XYZ file of C-alpha atoms in Angstrom:
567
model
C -12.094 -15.233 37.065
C -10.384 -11.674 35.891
C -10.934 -10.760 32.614
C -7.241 -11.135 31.839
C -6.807 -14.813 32.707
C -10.444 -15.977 31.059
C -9.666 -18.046 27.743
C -10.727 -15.542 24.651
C -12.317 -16.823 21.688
C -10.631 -18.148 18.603
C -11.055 -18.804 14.861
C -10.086 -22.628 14.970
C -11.720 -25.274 14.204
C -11.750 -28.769 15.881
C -8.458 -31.194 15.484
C -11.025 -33.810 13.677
C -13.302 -30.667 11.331
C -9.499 -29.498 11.184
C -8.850 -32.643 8.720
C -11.796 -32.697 7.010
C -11.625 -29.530 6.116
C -8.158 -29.486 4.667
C -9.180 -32.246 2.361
C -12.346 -30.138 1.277
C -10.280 -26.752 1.261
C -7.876 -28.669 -1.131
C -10.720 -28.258 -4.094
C -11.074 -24.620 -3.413
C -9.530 -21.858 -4.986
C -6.317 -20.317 -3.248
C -4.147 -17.652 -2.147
C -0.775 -17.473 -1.418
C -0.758 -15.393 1.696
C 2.407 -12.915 1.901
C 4.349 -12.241 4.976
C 2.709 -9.981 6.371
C -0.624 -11.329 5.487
C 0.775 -14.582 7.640
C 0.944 -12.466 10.465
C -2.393 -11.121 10.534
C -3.561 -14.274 10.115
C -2.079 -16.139 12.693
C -3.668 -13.545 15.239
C -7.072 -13.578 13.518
C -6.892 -17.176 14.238
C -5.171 -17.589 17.677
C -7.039 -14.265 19.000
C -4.271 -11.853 19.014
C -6.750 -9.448 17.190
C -10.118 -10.095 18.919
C -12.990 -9.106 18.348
C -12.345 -9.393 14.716
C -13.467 -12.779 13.356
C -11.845 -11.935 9.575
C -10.310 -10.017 7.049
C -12.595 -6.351 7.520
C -15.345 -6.025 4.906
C -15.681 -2.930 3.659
C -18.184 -0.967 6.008
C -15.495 -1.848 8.996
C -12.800 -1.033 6.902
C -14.059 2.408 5.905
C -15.182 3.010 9.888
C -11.890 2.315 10.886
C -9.760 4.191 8.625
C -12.017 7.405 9.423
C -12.626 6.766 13.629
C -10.511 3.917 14.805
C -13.765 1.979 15.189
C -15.250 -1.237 13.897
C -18.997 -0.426 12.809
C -20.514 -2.000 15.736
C -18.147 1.058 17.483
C -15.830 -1.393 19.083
C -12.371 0.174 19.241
C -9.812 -1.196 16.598
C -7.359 1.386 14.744
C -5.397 -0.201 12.380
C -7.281 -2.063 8.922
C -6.540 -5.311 8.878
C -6.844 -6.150 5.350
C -6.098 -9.194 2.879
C -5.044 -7.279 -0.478
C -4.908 -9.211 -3.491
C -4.219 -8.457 -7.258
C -7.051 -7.527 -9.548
C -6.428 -10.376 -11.940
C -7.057 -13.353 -9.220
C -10.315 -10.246 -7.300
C -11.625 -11.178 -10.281
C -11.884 -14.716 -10.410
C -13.734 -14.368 -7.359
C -17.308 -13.676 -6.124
C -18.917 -12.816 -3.388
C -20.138 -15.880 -1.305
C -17.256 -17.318 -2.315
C -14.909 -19.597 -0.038
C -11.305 -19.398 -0.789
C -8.369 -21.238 0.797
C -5.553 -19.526 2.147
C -2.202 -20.913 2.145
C 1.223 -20.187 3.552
C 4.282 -19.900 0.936
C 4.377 -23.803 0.705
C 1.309 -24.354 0.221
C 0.239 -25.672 3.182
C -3.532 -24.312 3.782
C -4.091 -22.463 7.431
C -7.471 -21.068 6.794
C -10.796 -20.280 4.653
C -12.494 -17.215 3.934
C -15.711 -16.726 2.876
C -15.536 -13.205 0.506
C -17.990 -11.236 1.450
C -16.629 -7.983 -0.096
C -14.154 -7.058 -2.144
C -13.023 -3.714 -3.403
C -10.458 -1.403 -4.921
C -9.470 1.131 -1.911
C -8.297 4.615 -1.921
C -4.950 3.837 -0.634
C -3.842 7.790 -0.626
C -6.572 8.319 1.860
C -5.932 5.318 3.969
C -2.152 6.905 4.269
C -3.245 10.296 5.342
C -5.882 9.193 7.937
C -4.180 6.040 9.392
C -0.606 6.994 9.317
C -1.227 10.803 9.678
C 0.768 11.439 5.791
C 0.590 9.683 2.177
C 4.761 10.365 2.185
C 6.551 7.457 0.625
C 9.358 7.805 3.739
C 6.701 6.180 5.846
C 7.173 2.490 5.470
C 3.676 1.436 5.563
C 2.706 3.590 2.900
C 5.300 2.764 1.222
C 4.185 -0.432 1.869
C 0.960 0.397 0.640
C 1.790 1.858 -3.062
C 4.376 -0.254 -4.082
C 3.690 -3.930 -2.323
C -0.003 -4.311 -1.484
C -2.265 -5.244 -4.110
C -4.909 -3.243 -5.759
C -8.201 -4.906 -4.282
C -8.584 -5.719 -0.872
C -10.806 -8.954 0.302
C -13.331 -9.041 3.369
C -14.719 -11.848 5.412
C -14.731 -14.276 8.217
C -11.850 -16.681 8.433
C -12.437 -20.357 9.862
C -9.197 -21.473 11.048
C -7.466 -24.805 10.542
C -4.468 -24.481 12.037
C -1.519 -21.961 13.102
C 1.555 -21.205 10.866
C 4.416 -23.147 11.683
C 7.361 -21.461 13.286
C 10.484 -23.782 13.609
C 12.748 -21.003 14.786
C 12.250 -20.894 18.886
C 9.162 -22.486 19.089
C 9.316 -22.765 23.181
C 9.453 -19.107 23.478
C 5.665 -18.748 21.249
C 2.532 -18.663 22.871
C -0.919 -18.029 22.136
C -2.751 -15.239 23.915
C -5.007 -18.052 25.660
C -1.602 -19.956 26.614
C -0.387 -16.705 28.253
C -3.176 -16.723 30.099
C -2.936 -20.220 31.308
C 0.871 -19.562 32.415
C -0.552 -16.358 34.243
C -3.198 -18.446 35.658
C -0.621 -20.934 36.702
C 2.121 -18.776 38.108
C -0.945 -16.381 40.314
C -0.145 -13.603 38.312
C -2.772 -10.930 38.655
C -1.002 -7.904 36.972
C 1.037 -8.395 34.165
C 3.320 -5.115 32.407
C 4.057 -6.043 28.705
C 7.310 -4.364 27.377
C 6.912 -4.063 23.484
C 10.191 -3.768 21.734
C 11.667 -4.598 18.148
C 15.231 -3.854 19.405
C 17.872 -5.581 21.026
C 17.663 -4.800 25.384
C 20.277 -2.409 26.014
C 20.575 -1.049 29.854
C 18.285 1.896 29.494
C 16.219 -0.891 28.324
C 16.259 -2.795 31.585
C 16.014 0.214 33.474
C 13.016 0.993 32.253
C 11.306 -2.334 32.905
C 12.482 -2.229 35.872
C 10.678 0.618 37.094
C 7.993 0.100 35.142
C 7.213 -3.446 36.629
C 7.889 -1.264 40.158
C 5.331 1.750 39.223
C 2.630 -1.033 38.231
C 3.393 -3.542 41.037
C 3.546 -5.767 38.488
C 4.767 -8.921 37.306
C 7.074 -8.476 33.661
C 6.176 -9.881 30.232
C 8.951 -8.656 27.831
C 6.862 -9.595 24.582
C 9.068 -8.589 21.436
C 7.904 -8.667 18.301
C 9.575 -10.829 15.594
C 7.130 -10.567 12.791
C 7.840 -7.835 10.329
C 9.043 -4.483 11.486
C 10.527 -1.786 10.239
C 13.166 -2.181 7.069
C 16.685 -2.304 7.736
C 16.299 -3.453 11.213
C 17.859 -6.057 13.582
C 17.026 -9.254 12.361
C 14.893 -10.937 15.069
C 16.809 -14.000 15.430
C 19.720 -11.909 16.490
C 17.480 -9.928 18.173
C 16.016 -12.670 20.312
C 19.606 -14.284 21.281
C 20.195 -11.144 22.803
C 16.945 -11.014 24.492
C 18.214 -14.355 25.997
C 21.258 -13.605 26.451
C 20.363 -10.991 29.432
C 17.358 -12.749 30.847
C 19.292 -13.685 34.207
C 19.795 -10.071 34.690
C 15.893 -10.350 35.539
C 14.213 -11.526 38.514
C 13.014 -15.426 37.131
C 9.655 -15.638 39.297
C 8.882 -12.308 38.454
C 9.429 -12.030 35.065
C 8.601 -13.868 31.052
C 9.561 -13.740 27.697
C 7.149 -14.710 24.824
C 7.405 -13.703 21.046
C 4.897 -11.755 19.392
C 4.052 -12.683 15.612
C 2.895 -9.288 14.791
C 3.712 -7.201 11.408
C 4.077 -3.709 12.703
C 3.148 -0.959 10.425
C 4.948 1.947 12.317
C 2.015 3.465 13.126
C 2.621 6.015 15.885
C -0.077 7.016 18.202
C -2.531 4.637 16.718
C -0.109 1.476 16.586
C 0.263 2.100 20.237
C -3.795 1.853 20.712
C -3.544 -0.752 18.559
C -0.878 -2.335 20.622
C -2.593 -2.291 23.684
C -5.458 -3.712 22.384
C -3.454 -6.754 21.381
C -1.611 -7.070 24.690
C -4.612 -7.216 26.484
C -5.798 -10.030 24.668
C -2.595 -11.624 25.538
C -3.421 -11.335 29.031
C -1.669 -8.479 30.041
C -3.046 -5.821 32.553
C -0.543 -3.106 31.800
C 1.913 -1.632 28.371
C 4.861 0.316 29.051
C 4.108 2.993 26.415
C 7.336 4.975 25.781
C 8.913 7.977 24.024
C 7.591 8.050 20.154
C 6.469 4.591 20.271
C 6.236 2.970 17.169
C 7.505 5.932 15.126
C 8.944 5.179 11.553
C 12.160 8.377 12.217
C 11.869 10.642 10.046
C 9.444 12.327 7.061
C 10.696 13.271 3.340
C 11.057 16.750 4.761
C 13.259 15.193 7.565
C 11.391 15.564 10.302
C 9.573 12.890 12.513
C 6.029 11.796 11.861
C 5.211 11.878 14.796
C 5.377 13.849 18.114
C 7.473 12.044 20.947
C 4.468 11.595 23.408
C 1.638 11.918 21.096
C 1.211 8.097 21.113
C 1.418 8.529 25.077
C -1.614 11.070 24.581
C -3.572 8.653 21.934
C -3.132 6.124 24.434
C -3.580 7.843 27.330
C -7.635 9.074 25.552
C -8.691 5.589 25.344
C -7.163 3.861 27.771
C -10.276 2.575 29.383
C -11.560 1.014 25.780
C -8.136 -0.669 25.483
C -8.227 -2.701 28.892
C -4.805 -2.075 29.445
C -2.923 0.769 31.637
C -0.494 2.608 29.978
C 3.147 3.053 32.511
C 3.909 6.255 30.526
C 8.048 6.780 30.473
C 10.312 9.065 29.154
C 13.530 8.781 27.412
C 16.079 7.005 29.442
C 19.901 8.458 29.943
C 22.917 7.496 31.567
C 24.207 9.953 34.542
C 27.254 9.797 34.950
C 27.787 11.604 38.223
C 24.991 9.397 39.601
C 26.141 5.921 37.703
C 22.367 5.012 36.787
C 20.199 5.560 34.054
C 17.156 8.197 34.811
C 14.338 9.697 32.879
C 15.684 12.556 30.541
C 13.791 15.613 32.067
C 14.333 14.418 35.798
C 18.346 15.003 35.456
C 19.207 17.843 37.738
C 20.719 20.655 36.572
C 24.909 20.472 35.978
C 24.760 16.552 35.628
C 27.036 14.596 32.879
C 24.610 12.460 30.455
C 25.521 10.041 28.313
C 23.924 8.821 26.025
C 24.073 6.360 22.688
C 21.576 7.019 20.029
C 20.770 4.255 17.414
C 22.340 5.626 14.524
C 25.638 6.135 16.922
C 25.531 2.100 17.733
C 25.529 1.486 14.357
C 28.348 3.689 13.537
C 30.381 1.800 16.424
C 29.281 -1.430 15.378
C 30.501 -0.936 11.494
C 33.831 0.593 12.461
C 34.512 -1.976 15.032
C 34.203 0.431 17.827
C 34.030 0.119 21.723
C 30.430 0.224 22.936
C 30.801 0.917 26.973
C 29.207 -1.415 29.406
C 27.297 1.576 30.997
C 25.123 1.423 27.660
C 24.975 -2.279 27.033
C 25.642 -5.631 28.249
C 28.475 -7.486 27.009
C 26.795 -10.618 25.910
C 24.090 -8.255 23.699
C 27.027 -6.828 21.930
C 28.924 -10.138 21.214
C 25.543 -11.189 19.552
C 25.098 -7.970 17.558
C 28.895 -8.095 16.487
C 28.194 -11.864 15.267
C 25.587 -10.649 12.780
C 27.115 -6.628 12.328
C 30.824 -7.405 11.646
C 32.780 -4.494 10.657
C 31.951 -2.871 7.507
C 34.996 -3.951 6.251
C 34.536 -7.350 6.561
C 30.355 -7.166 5.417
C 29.126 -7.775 1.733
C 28.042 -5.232 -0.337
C 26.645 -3.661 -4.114
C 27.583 -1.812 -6.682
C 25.212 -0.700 -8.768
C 26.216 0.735 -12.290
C 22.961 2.258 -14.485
C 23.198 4.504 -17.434
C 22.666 4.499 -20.853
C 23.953 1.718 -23.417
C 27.080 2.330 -24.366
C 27.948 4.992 -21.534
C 30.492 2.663 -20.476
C 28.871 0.506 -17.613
C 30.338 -2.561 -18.517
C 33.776 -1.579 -18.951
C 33.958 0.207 -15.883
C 32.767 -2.426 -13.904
C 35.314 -5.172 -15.343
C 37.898 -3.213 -13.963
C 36.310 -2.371 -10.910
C 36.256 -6.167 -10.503
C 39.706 -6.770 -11.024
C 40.988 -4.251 -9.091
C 38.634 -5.541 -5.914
C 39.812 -9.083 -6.612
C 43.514 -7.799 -6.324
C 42.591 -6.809 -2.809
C 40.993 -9.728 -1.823
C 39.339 -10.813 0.875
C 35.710 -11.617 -0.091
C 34.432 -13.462 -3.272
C 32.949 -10.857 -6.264
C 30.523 -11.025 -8.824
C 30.213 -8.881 -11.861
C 25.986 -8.816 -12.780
C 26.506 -7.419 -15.964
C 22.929 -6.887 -18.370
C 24.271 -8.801 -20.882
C 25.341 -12.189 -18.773
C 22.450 -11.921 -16.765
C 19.879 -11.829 -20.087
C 21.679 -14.832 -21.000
C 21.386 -16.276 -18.016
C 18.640 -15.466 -15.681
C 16.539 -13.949 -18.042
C 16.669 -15.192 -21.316
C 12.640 -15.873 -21.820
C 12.502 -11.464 -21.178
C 11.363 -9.207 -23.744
C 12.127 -5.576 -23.251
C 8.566 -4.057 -22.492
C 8.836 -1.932 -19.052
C 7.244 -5.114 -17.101
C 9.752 -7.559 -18.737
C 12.787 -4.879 -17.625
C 11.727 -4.167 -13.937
C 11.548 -7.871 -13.718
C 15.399 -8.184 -14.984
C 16.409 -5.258 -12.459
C 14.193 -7.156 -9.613
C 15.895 -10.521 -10.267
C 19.329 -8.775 -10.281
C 18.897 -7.287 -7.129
C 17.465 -10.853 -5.320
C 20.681 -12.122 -6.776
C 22.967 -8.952 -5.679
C 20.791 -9.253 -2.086
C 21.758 -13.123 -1.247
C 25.331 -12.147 -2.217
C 25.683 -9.009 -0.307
C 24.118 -11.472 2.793
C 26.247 -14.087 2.271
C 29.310 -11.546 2.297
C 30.338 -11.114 -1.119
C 30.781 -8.295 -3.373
C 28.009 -8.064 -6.096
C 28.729 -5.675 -9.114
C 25.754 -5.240 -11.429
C 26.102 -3.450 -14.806
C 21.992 -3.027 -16.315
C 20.732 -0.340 -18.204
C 18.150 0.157 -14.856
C 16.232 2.913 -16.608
C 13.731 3.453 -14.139
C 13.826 5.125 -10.508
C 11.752 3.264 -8.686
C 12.501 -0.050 -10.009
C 16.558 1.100 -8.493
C 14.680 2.083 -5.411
C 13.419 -1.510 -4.941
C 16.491 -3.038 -5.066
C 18.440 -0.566 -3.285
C 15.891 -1.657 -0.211
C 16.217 -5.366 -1.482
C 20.061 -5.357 -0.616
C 20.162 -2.643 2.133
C 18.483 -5.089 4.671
C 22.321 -7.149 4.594
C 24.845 -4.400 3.679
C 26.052 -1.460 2.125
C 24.449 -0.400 -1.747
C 26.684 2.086 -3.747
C 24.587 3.312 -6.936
C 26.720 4.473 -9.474
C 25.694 6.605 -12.020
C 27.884 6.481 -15.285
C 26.553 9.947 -16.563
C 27.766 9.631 -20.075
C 25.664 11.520 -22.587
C 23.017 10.245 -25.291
C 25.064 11.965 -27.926
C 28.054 10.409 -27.149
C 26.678 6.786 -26.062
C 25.568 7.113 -29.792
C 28.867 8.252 -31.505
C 30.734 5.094 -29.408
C 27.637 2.367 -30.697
C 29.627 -0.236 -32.261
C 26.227 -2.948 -32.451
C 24.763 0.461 -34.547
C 21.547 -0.232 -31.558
C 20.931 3.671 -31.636
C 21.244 3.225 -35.488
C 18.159 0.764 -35.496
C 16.080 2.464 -32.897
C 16.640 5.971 -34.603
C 15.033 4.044 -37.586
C 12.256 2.419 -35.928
C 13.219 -1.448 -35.861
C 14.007 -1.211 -32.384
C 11.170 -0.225 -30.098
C 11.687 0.613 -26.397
C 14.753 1.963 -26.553
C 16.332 3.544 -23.734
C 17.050 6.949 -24.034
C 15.567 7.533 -27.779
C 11.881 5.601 -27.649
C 11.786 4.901 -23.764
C 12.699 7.166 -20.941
C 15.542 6.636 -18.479
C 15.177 8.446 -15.151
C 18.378 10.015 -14.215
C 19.624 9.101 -10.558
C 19.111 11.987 -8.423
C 21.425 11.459 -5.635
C 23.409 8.453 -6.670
C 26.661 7.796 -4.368
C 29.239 8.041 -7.391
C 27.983 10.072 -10.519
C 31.091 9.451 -13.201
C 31.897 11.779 -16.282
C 33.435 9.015 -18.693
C 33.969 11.323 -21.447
C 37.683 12.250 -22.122
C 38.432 9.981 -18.685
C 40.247 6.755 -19.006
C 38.807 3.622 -17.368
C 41.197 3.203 -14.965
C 40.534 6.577 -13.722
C 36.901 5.677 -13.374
C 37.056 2.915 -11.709
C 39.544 4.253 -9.445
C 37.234 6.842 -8.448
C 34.516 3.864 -7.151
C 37.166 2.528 -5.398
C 38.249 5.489 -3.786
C 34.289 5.912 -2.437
C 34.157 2.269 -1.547
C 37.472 2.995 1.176
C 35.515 6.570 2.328
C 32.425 4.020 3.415
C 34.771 1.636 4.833
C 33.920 -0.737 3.253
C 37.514 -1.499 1.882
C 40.488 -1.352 4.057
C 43.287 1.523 3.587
């Protein structure tokens, strides 16, 4: 039998040790895998990520961050890790089994630690992901989610994750390979994508299935990707949505639970690898594949074919071919889509970048059939109504008594008067007394305050309402976080209320400044505890000598230049 259609091994247990070992797992101590951790997991287990049998120890970790290689030199480029917090690394030894669970606490696996240690992240940034720059969301990823220590060791498996969202269209690498063995397929293209299909989209399948001779597995992923995409249950209606425009006997869709780290050139090795344990013979590899956009410098991390070339060096090791293919664009003189540096000279190209579908899809503007298929854009309008008609945040920070609260009363009412969509005012005060009335005022007690605010200001802004939070929000990154909290469902205007120490101080009618000048009030923002001014906030507002009205006015009048209040 070929390679490709052989079952693979897997971490699983038997349905009846399956049983007994939940009951015996039940005694052990836990952790609560995150998301992405879930991920991983499930292809440990199901054999996604073969050869690894587990979490990497430290030796393979350490091989694989500097040469893409396991120790035993097997090929494998991106660490797959379980992180952890120091307090519960240290209720752990070595030899250890542990139980880990999914959010509800329903156990999946063991592990038996065999290593634990604290890593040097920085260096993991700069060799896997080519830069320790905070713009790159896996290092961001990294610094500000992960935990400290990271965990090694085998995993047994009890059983997979459960999905309940389109469970027909998941399948295990070995049931891939069953359904190739089934349908006679001996050479299978995957086409990896975290996007909608657009026509450029099926274009290139097309001819990639045609260059490979090659039956077509369009294998999306739909475990984490990168922030502030598609969702992927929108994503995958519109997936099925166009499936018909694909030849049925010929071609299948299956969903990949994978957390992509944006990885570049090595997340396409990395993606190969996985495809071929799915089965697959070939990967369309195309133009800057897995690339995160753009640096803190503003330009792109990577090159757009350097994950071609990655690829292209160990290609043999991966056990997939690459179908190499270049940007797609629409010529119009021609009325098809071809490879961008194959248009003849003189031709009319069209072409719709992402950031340009956006833009159409916020303003409520045509998209052209030439770029997508009607049905894909009736599903993206469903979940990317106008701008106008989305939720979104305003976020007011500066110091006590600048004015915040005020300000965003009458912002309130004058929204309200508009109508339209519900609105909440978040102010620091209510939501102490409310939300967070066991919270001292140490830094840990206030970035848990601004965290909780912006869950809150996130499931409004999703559900279509108008969230207006009033804190203190001293610090930057704590704003950051909840900027990217709300961001993934609308629009998030920071407003800085830029009124000065001196003069938050002269208007202090509790006499708070009085007290912390004196020493009875520790932690004070802007006299015992620093507050990081906003650097580029969307609205900075001088409030002395300005009326209220006036300031809130000038909110409002941003709010209408983002659209995101009718004229």
């Amino acid at each position: 039998m070929q390679n490709n259609l052989a079952p693979i091994p897997e971490l699983y247990v038997s349905y009846d040790s399956a049983q007994k070992m939940k009951l015996e797992a039940a005694e052990l101590t836990s952790w609560d895998l995150t998301p992405r951790q879930i991920c991983d997991l499930e292809l440990l287990m199901n054999g996604g990520f073969n050869p690894l049998k587990g979490f990497l120890g430290q030796v393979d970790y350490d091989s694989v961050v500097a040469d893409m290689r396991l120790s035993d030199g097997a090929l494998w480029p991106i660490p797959i890790t379980l992180d952890v917090n120091a307090e519960f690394a240290s209720t752990v030894e070595l030899g250890q089994d542990i139980a880990l669970r999914d959010p509800e606490g329903v156990i999946l696996a063991t592990m038996t630690v065999t290593n634990s240690w604290t890593p040097d992240k920085a260096r993991e940034a700069e060799q896997v992901f080519g830069a320790n720059d905070m713009a790159h969301p896996a290092v961001n990823y990294l610094h500000n989610t992960a935990g400290a220590v990271y965990l090694g060791g085998p995993v047994t498996g009890i059983q997979q994750p459960v999905h309940y969202d389109f469970r027909g269209r998941r399948n295990t690498p070995n049931e891939l390979r069953a359904y190739f063995r089934k349908m006679g397929w001996r050479r299978v293209v995957a086409f990896q994508t975290r996007n909608p299909l657009h026509r450029a989209h099926q274009e290139l399948t097309f001819r990639a299935a045609k260059e490979a001779q090659a039956n077509l597995l369009i294998h999306p992923v739909v475990g984490m990707t990168k922030p502030g995409d598609i969702d992927h249950f929108t994503r995958v209606r519109c997936y099925e949505a166009v499936l018909d425009q694909y030849p049925s006997p010929t071609t299948a869709m299956s969903l990949l639970n994978l957390a992509m780290r944006m990885g570049g050139p090595r997340e396409a090795v990395w993606h190969g690898l996985i495809r071929a344990n799915h089965g697959c013979t070939h990967f369309i590899v195309g133009r800057d594949h897995a690339g995160p956009g753009k640096n803190s410098t503003g330009k792109n991390f990577y090159g757009s074919y350097e994950a071609q070339d990655l690829f292209r060096k160990y290609e043999a090791e991966i056990g997939t071919e690459m179908v190499d293919f270049k940007h797609m664009v629409y010529v119009q003189d021609r009325a098809q889509y071809e490879p961008a540096d194959e248009v003849e000279d003189g031709c009319t190209v069209l072409n719709i970048s992402g950031t340009e579908l956006r833009r159409r899809l916020l303003e409520g503007l045509d998209i052209p059939k030439w770029f997508s298929f009607p049905q894909v854009v009736a599903e993206l309008r469903k979940s990317r109504p106008p701008r106008a008609q989305q939720g979104f945040t305003v976020f007011f920070t500066g110091f006590s008594g600048s004015g915040k609260s005020t300000i965003a009363n009458a912002l309130m009412v004058k929204l309200m008067e508009i109508g339209g969509r519900p609105v909440t005012l978040l102010d620091g005060d209510i939501v102490r007394k409310n939300l967070s009335s066991e919270l001292g005022f140490s830094k840990e007690h206030r970035d848990l305050n601004i965290r909780r605010i912006g869950y809150v200001a996130s499931e409004i802004t999703k559900n279509g309402g108008i969230a207006i939070c009033a804190p203190i929000a001293p610090y930057a990154t704590t704003r950051h976080a909840v900027r990217e909290d709300v961001k993934a469902f609308g629009a998030f205007v920071e407003v800085h209320v830029a009124t000065s120490i001196e003069e938050c101080e002269r208007r202090d009618r509790k006499g708070l400044y009085k007290l912390a000048r004196a020493g009875k009030l520790k932690e004070f923002t802007g006299v015992s505890d620093p507050y990081d001014v906003p650097s580029a906030p969307e609205v900075r507002l001088k409030t002395e000598n300005v009326d209220v009205d006036n300031c809130a006015h000038q909110v409002l009048l941003k709010l209408e230049s983002m659209g995101l209040i009718g004229t």
